[in-house]
CSV table of C-alpha atoms and ligand atoms in Angstrom, one decimal:
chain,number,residue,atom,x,y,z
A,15,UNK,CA,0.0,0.0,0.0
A,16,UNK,CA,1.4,3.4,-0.6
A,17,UNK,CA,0.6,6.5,1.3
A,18,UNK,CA,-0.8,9.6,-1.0
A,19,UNK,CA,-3.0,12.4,-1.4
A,20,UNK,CA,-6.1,12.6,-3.4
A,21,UNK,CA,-7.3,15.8,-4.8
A,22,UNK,CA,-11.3,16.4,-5.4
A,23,UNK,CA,-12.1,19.5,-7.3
A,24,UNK,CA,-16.0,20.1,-6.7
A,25,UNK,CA,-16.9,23.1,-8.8
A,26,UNK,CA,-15.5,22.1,-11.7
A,27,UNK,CA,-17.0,19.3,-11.7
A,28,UNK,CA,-20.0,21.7,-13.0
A,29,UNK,CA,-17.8,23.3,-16.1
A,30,UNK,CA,-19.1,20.4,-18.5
A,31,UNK,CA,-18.1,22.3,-21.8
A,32,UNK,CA,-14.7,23.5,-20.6
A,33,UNK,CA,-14.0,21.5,-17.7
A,34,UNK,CA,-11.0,20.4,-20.2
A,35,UNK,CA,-9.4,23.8,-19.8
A,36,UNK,CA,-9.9,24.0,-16.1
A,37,UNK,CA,-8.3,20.5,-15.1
A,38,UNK,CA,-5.4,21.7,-17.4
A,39,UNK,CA,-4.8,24.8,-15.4
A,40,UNK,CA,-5.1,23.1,-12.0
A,41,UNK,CA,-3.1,20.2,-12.9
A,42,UNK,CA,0.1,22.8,-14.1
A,43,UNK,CA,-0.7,25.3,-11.1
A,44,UNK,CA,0.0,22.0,-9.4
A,45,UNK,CA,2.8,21.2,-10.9
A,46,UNK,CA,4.4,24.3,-10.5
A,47,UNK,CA,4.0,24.4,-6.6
A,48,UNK,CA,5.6,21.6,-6.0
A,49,UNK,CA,8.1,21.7,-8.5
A,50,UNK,CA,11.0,21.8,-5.9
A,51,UNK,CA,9.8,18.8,-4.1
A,52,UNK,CA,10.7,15.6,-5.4
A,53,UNK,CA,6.9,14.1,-6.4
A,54,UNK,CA,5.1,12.2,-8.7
A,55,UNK,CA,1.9,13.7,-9.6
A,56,UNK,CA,-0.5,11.2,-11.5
A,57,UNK,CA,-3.5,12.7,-13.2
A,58,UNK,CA,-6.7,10.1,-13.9
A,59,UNK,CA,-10.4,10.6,-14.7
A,60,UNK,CA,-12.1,12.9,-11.5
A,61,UNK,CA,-9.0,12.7,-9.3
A,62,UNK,CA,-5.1,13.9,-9.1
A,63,UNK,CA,-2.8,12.0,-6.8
A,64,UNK,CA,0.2,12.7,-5.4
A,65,UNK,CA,2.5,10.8,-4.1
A,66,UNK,CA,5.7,11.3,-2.1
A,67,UNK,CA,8.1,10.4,1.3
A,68,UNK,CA,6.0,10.5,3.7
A,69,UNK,CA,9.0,13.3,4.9
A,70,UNK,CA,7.7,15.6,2.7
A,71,UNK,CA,3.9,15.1,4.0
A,72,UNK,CA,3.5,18.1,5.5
A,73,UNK,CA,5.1,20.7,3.1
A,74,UNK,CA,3.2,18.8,0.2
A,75,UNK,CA,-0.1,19.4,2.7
A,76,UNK,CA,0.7,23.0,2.9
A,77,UNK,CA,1.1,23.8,-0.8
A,78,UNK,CA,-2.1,21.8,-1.9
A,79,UNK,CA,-4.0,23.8,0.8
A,80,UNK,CA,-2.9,27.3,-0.9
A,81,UNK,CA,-3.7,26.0,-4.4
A,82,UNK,CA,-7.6,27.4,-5.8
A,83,UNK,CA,-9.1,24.9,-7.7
A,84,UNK,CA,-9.0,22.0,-5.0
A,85,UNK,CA,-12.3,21.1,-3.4
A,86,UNK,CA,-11.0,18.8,-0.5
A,87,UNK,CA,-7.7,16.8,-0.1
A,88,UNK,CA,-7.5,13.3,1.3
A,89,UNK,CA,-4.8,11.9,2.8
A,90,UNK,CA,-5.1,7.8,1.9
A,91,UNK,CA,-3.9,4.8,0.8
A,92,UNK,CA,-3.2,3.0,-3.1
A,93,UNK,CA,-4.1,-0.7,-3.5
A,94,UNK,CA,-2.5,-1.5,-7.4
A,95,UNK,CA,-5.7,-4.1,-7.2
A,96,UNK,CA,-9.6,-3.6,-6.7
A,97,UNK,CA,-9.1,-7.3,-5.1
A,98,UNK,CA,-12.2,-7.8,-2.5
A,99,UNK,CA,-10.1,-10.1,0.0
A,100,UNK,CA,-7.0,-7.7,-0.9
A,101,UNK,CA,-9.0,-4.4,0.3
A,102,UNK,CA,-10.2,-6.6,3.5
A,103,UNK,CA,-6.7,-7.2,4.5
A,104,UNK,CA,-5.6,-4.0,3.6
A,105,UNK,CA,-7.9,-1.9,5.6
A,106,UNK,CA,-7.5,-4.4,9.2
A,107,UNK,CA,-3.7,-3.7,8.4
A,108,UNK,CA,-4.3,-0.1,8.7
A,109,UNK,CA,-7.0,-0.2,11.3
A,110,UNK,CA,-4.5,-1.7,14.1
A,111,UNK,CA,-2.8,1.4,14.7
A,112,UNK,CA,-5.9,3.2,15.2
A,113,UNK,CA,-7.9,4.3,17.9
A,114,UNK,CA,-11.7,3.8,17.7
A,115,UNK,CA,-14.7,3.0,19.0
A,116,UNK,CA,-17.4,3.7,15.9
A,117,UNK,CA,-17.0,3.8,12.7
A,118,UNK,CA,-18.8,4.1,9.1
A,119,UNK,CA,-18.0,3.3,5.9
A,120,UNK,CA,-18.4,5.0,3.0
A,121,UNK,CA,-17.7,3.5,-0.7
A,122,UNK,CA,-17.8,5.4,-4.1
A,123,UNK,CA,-17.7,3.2,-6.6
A,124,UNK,CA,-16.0,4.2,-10.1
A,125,UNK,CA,-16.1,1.5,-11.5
A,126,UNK,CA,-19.8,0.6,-12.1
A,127,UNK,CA,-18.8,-2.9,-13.2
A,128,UNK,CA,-17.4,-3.8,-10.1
A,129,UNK,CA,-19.1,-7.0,-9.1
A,130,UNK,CA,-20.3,-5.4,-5.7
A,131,UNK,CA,-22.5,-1.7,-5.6
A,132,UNK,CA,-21.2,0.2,-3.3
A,133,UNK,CA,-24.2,-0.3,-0.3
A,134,UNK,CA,-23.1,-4.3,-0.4
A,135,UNK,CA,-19.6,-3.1,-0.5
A,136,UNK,CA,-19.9,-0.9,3.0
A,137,UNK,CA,-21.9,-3.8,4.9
A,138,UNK,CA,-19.5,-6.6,3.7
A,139,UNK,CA,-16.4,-4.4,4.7
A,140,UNK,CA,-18.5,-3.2,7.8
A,141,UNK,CA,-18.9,-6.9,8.8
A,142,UNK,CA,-14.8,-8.0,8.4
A,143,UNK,CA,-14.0,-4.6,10.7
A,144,UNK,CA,-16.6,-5.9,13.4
A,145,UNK,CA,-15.1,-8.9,13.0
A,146,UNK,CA,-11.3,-8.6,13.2
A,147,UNK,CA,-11.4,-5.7,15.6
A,148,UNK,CA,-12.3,-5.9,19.0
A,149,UNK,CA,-15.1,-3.7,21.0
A,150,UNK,CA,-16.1,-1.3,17.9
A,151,UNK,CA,-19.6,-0.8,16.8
A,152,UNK,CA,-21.1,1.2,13.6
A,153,UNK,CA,-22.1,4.8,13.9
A,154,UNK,CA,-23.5,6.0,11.2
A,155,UNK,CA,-24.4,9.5,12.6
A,156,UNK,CA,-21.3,10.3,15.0
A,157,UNK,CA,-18.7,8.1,14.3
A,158,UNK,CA,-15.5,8.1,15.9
A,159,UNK,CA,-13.3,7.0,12.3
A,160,UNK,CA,-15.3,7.7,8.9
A,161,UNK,CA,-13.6,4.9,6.9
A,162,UNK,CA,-13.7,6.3,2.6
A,163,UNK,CA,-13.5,3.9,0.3
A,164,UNK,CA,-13.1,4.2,-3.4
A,165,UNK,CA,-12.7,1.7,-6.2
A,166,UNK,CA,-11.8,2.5,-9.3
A,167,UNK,CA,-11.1,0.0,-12.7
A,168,UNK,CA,-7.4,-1.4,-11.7
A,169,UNK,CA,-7.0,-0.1,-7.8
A,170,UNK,CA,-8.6,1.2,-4.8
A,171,UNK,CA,-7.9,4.0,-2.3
A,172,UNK,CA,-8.8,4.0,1.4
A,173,UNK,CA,-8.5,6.9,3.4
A,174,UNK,CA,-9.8,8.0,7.0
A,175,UNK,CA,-9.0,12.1,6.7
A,176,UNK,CA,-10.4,14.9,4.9
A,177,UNK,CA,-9.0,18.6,4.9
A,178,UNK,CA,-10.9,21.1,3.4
A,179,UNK,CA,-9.2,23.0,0.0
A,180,UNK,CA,-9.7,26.8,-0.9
A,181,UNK,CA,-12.3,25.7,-3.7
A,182,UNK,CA,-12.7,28.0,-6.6
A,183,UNK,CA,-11.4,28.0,-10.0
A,184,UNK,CA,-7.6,27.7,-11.1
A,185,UNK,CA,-5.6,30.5,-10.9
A,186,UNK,CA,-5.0,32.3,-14.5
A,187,UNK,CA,-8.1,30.4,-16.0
A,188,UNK,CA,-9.8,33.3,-16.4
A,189,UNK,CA,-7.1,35.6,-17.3
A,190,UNK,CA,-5.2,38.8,-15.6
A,191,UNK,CA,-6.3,41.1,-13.3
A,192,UNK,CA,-4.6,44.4,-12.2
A,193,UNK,CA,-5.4,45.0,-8.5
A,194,UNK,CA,-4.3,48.1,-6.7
A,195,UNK,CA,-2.6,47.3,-3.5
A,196,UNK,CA,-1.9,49.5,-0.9
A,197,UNK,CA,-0.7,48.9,2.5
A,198,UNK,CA,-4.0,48.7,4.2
A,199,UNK,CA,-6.7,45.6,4.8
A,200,UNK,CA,-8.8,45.7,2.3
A,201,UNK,CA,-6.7,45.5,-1.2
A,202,UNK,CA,-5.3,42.4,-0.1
A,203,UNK,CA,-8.3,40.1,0.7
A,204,UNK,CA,-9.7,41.8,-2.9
A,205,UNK,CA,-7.0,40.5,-4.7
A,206,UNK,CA,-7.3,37.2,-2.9
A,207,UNK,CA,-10.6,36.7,-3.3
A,208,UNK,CA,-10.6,38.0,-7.6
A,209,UNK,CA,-7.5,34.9,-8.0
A,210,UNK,CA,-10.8,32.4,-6.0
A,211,UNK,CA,-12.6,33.3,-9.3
A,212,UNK,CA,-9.5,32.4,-11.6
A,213,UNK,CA,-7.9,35.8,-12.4
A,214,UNK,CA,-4.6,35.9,-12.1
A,215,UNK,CA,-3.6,39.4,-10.3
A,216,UNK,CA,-0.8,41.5,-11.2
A,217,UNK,CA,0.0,44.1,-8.6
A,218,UNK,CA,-0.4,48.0,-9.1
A,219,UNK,CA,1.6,50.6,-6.4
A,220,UNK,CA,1.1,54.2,-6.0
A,221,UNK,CA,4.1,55.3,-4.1
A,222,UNK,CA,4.8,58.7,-3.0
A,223,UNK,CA,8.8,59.2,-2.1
A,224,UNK,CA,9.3,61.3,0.5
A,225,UNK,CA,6.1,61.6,1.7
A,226,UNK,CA,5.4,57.8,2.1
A,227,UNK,CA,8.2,55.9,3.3
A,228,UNK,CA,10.3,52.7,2.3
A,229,UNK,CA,8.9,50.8,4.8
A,230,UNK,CA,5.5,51.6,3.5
A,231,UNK,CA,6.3,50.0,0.2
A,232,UNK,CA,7.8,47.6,1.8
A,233,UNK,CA,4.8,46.8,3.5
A,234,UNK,CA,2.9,46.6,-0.2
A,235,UNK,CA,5.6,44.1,-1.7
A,236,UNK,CA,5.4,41.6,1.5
A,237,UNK,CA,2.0,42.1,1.1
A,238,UNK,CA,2.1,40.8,-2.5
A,239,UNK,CA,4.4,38.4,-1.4
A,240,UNK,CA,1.2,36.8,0.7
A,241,UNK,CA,-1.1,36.9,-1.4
A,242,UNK,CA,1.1,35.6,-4.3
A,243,UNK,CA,1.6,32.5,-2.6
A,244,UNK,CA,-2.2,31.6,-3.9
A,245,UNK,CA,-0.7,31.6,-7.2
A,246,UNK,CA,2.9,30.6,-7.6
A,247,UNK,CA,4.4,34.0,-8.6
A,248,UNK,CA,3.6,37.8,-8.5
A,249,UNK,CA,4.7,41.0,-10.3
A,250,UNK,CA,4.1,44.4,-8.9
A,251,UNK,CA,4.2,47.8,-10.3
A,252,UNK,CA,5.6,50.4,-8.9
A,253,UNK,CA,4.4,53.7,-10.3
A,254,UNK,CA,5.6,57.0,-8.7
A,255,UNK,CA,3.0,59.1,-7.8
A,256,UNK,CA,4.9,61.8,-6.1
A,257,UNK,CA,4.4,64.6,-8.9
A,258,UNK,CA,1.1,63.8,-9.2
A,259,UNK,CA,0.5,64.2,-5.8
A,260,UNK,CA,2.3,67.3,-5.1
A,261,UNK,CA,0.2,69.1,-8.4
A,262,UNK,CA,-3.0,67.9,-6.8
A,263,UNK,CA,-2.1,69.1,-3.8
A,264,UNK,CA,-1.2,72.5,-5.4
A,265,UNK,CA,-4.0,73.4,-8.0
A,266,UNK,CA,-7.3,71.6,-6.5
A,267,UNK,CA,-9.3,72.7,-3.8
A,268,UNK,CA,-8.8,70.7,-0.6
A,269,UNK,CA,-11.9,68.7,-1.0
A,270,UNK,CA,-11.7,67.5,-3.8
A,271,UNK,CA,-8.1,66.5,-3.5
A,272,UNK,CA,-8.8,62.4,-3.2
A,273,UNK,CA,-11.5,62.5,-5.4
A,274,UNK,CA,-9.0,63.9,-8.2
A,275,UNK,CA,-6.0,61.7,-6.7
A,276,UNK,CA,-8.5,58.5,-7.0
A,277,UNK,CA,-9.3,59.7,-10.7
A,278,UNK,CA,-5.5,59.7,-11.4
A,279,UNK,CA,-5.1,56.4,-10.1
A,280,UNK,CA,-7.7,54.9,-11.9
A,281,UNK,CA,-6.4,56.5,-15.1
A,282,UNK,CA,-3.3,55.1,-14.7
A,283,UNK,CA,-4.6,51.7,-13.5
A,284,UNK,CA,-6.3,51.0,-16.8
A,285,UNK,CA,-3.7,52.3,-18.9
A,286,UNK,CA,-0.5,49.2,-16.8
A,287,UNK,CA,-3.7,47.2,-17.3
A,288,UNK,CA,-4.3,47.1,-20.9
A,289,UNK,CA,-0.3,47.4,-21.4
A,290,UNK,CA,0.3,43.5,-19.2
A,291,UNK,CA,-3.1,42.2,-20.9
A,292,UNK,CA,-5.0,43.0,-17.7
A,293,UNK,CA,-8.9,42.7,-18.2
A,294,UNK,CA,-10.3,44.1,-15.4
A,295,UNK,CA,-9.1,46.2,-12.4
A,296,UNK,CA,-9.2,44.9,-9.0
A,297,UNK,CA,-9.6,47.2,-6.0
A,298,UNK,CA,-10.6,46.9,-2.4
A,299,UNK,CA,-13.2,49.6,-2.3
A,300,UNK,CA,-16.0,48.7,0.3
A,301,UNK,CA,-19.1,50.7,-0.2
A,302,UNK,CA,-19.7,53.7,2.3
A,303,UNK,CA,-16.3,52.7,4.2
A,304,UNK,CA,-14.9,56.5,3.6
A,305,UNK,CA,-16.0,59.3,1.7
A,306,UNK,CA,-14.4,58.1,-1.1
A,307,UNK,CA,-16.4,55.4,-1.5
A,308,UNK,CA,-19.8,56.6,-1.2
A,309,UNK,CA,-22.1,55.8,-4.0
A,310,UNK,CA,-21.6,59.0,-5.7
A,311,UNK,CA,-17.5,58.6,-5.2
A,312,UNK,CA,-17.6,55.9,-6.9
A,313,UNK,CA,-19.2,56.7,-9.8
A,314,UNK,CA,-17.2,59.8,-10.3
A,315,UNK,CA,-14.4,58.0,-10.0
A,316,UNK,CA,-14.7,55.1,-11.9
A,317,UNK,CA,-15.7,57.7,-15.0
A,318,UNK,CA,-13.0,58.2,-16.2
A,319,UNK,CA,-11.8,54.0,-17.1
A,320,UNK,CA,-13.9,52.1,-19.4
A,321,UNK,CA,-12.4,48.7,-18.2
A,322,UNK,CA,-15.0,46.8,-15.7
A,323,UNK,CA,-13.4,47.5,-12.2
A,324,UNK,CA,-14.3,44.7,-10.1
A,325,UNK,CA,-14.5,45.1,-6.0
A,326,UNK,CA,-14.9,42.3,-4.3
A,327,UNK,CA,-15.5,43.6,-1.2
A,328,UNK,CA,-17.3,46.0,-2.1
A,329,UNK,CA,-20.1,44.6,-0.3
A,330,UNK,CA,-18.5,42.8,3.2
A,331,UNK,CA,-18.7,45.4,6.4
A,332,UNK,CA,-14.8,46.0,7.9
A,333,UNK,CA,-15.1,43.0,10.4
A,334,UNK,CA,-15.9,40.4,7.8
A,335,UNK,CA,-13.0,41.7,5.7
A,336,UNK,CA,-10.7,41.7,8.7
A,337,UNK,CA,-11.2,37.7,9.1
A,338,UNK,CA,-10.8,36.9,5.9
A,339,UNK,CA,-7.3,39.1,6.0
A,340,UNK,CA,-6.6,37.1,9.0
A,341,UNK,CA,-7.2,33.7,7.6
A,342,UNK,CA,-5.2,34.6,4.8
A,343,UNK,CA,-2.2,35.9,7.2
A,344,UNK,CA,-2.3,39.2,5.5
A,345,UNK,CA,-3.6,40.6,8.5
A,346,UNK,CA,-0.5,41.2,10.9
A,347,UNK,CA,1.4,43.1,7.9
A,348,UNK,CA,-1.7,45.2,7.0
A,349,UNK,CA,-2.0,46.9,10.3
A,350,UNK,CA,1.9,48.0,10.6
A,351,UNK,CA,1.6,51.9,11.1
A,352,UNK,CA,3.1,53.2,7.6
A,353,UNK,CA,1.1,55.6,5.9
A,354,UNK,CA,0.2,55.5,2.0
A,355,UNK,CA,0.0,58.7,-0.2
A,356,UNK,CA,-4.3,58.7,0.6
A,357,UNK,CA,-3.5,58.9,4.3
A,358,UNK,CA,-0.9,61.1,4.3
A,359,UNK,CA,-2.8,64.3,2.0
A,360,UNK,CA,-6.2,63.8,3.8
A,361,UNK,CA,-8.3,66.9,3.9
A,362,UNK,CA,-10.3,67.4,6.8
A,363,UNK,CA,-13.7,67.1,4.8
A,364,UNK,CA,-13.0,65.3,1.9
A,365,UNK,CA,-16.6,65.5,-0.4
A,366,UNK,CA,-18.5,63.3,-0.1
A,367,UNK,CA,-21.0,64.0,-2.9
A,368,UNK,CA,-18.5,65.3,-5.3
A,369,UNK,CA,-19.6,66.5,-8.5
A,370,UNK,CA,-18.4,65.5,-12.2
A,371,UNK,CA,-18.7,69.3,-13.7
A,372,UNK,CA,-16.2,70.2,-10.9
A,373,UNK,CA,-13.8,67.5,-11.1
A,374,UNK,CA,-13.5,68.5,-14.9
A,375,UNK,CA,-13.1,72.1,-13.9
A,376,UNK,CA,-10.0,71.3,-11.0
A,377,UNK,CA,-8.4,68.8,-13.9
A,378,UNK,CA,-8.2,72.0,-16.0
A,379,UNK,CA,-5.7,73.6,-13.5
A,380,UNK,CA,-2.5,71.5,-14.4
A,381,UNK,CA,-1.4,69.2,-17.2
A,382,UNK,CA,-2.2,65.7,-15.6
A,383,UNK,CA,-1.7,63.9,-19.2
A,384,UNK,CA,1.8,64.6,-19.1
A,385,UNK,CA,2.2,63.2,-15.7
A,386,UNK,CA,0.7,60.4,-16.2
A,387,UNK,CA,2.5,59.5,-19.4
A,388,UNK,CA,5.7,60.0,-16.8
A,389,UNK,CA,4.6,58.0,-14.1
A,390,UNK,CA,3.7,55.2,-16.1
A,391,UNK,CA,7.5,55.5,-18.2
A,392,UNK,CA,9.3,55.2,-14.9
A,393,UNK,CA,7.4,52.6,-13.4
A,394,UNK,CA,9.3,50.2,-11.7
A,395,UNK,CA,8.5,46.6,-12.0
A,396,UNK,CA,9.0,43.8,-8.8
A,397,UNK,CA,8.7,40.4,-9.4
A,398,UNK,CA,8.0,37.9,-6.2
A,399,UNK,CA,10.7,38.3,-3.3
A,400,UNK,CA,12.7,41.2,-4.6
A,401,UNK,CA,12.7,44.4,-1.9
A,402,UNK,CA,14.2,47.7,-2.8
A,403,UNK,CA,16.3,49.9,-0.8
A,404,UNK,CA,16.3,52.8,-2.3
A,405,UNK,CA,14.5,55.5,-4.8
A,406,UNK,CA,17.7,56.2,-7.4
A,407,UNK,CA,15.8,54.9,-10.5
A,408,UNK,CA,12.8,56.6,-10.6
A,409,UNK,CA,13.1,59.9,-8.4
B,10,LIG,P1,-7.2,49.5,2.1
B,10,LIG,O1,-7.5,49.0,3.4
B,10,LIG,O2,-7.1,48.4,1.1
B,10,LIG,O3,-6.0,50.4,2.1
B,10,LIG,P2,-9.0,51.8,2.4
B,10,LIG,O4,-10.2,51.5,3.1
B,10,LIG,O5,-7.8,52.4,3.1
B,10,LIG,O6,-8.5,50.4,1.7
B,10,LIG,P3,-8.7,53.8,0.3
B,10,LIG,O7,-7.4,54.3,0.9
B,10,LIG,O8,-9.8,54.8,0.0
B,10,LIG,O9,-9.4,52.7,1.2
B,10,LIG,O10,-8.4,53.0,-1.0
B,10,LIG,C1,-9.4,52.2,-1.6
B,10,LIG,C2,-8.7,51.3,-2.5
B,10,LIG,O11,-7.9,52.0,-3.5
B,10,LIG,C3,-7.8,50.4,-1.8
B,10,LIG,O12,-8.4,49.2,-1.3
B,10,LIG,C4,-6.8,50.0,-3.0
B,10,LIG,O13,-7.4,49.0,-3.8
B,10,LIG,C5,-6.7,51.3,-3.7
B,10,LIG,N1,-5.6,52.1,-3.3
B,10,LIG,C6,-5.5,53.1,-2.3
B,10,LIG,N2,-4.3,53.6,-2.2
B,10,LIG,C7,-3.5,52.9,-3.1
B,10,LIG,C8,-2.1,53.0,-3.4
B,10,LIG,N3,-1.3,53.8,-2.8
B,10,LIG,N4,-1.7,52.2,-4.4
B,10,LIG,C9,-2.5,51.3,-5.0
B,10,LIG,N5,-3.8,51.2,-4.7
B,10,LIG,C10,-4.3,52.0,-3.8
B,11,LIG,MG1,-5.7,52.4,2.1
């Protein structure tokens, strides 16, 4: 018997027309997180398996856990025979070294030509436990051991434990993303949950030298880092915003200052987006949360793009978003004190029913085109682990 992990993907298994394309991406995402540990992955119809020293158990356990796409993973048990008497034997040999007082069986049956169904197959089994082991009794409700069988056309697996995956759909089968990250809570669990639906995120970074610091951005790439565990790899780009800023700052009135900042960085989001094949942008706006993201905020704001700008938290209130960022270990990092470029230029009433007419108007004041078109040509681009130290290339 050899000791290996079976992988269930359960929403896919409703993609009939391109479940093809789906199984594809999962089975490489797999492949590509474990690619530094020495396993054999073997792909068959409904299931993956992997299999490996039972040394590298746990790191193997860990990986599959952070890959979207898988439903549940089992940790089991290969018989290279669907042998009745073979399975019997099998499963009192793994019984013995565990402690139990009920149990159930469960049998799913892939092979519908298998000479038992799979009701006969659980009371037959059921019988030989009750038999070779001593003071146990079914449970079918509470048990203390859920015993899984499966038998499929040459083998059979048996396994006892379940752990729950992240579910969704493979990373990158639906295409790229462009998320804007900043430092806080939000922007992370956004981009976390857009890679649940498939999209594969690329990073975007507004960063304000001197006025926001290099522990701020710092902040923004581990960040990244975190989140780009879900998906094997992660690229962030670093756009300086510091002139930008400091024009704002200089030709629009005080309340309208964010309003004008967020139109920027909008502007500039869809423009890295459609440059790295980006189809949407990804943002962690959460209706009502601040003045800028009141109803009519938003739609000021998101005027100016034409790409779909997806929020996927748009909808969660702050403590709902704050267990997610701690179940996804973003948490911790998120609330280290650095302020971004939107905390530091807050106005003390920032509008909160701004109007288009006068965000034309204030645009009027300085040449924004040409700044943006500079931002965007020094642009500095991180990929995974990489941490800068200083500013030289782009101030
Ligand atoms: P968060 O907790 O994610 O920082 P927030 O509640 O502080 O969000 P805002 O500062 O208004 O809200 O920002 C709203 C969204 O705009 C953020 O979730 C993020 O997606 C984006 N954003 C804000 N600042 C930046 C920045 N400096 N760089 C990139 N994106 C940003
Ligand atoms: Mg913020």
């Amino acid at each position: 018997m050899e000791k290996l992990f079976l992988i269930k993907y359960g929403e896919l298994n409703t993609k009939k027309a391109n479940i093809g394309l789906f199984l594809k991406t999962l089975q490489k995402n797999i492949l590509d997180a474990l690619k530094d540990i020495d396993v054999k992955v073997v792909f068959d119809k409904g299931r993956m398996y992997v299999k490996t020293a039972e040394d590298n158990f746990l790191i193997v356990k860990e990986k599959l856990q952070k890959i979207f796409g898988i439903y549940e993973i089992a940790i089991g048990y290969e018989l290279e025979t669907n042998d009745f008497t073979l399975l019997e034997e099998s499963l009192i040999e793994l019984l013995k070294d565990k402690e139990f007082k009920t149990f159930k069986i469960e049998t799913k049956r892939s092979d519908k030509s298998y000479f038992l169904t799979s009701p006969l197959i659980n009371q037959k089994l059921g019988g030989t436990v009750l038999k070779n082991i001593k003071d146990v009794r079914v449970d079918v409700i509470n048990p203390d051991l859920h015993i899984n069988v499966e038998i499929r056309k040459t083998n059979a697996y048996i396994y006892f434990e379940t752990i729950k995956g992240l579910g969704g759909y493979p990373t990158s089968t639906l295409g790229k993303g462009l998320l804007m990250l900043s430092g806080g809570i939000d922007s992370p669990v956004a981009g976390f949950l857009a890679m649940k639906r498939g999209v594969k995120i690329e990073c975007i970074y507004f960063d304000s030298p001197p006025h926001t610091s290099i522990e701020a951005k710092n902040k923004v790439l581990t960040l990244a880092n975190i989140i780009g565990e879900y998906q094997g790899n992660i690229k962030v780009h670093i756009i300086p915003f510091t002139k930008l800023q400091e024009a704002i700052y200089k030709e629009v009135p005080n309340e309208y200052m964010i309003t004008i900042m967020r139109r920027m960085m909008y502007r500039i989001s869809e423009k890295i987006a459609h440059k790295n094949h980006c189809k949407i942008i990804v943002n962690g706006e959460s209706i009502g949360q601040v003045a800028s993201q009141t109803l009519d905020s938003m739609s000021v704001i998101n005027e100016v793009v034409k790409m779909p700008v997806i929020r996927p938290v748009a909808c969660f209130d702050k403590l709902e978003i704050i267990a997610l960022a701690k179940k996804i270990k973003t948490y911790d990092t998120s609330i280290l004190p650095y302020q971004d470029c939107c905390t530091i230029f807050v106005p003390e009433h920032p509008v909160i029913y701004p109007s288009l007419d006068k965000c034309l108007e204030y645009e009027q004041n300085f040449d924004y085109e040409s700044l943006i078109n500079e931002a965007i040509k020094n642009e500095v681009i991180i990929k995974n682990n990489e941490k800068q130290n200083d500013y030289s290339n782009y101030l």
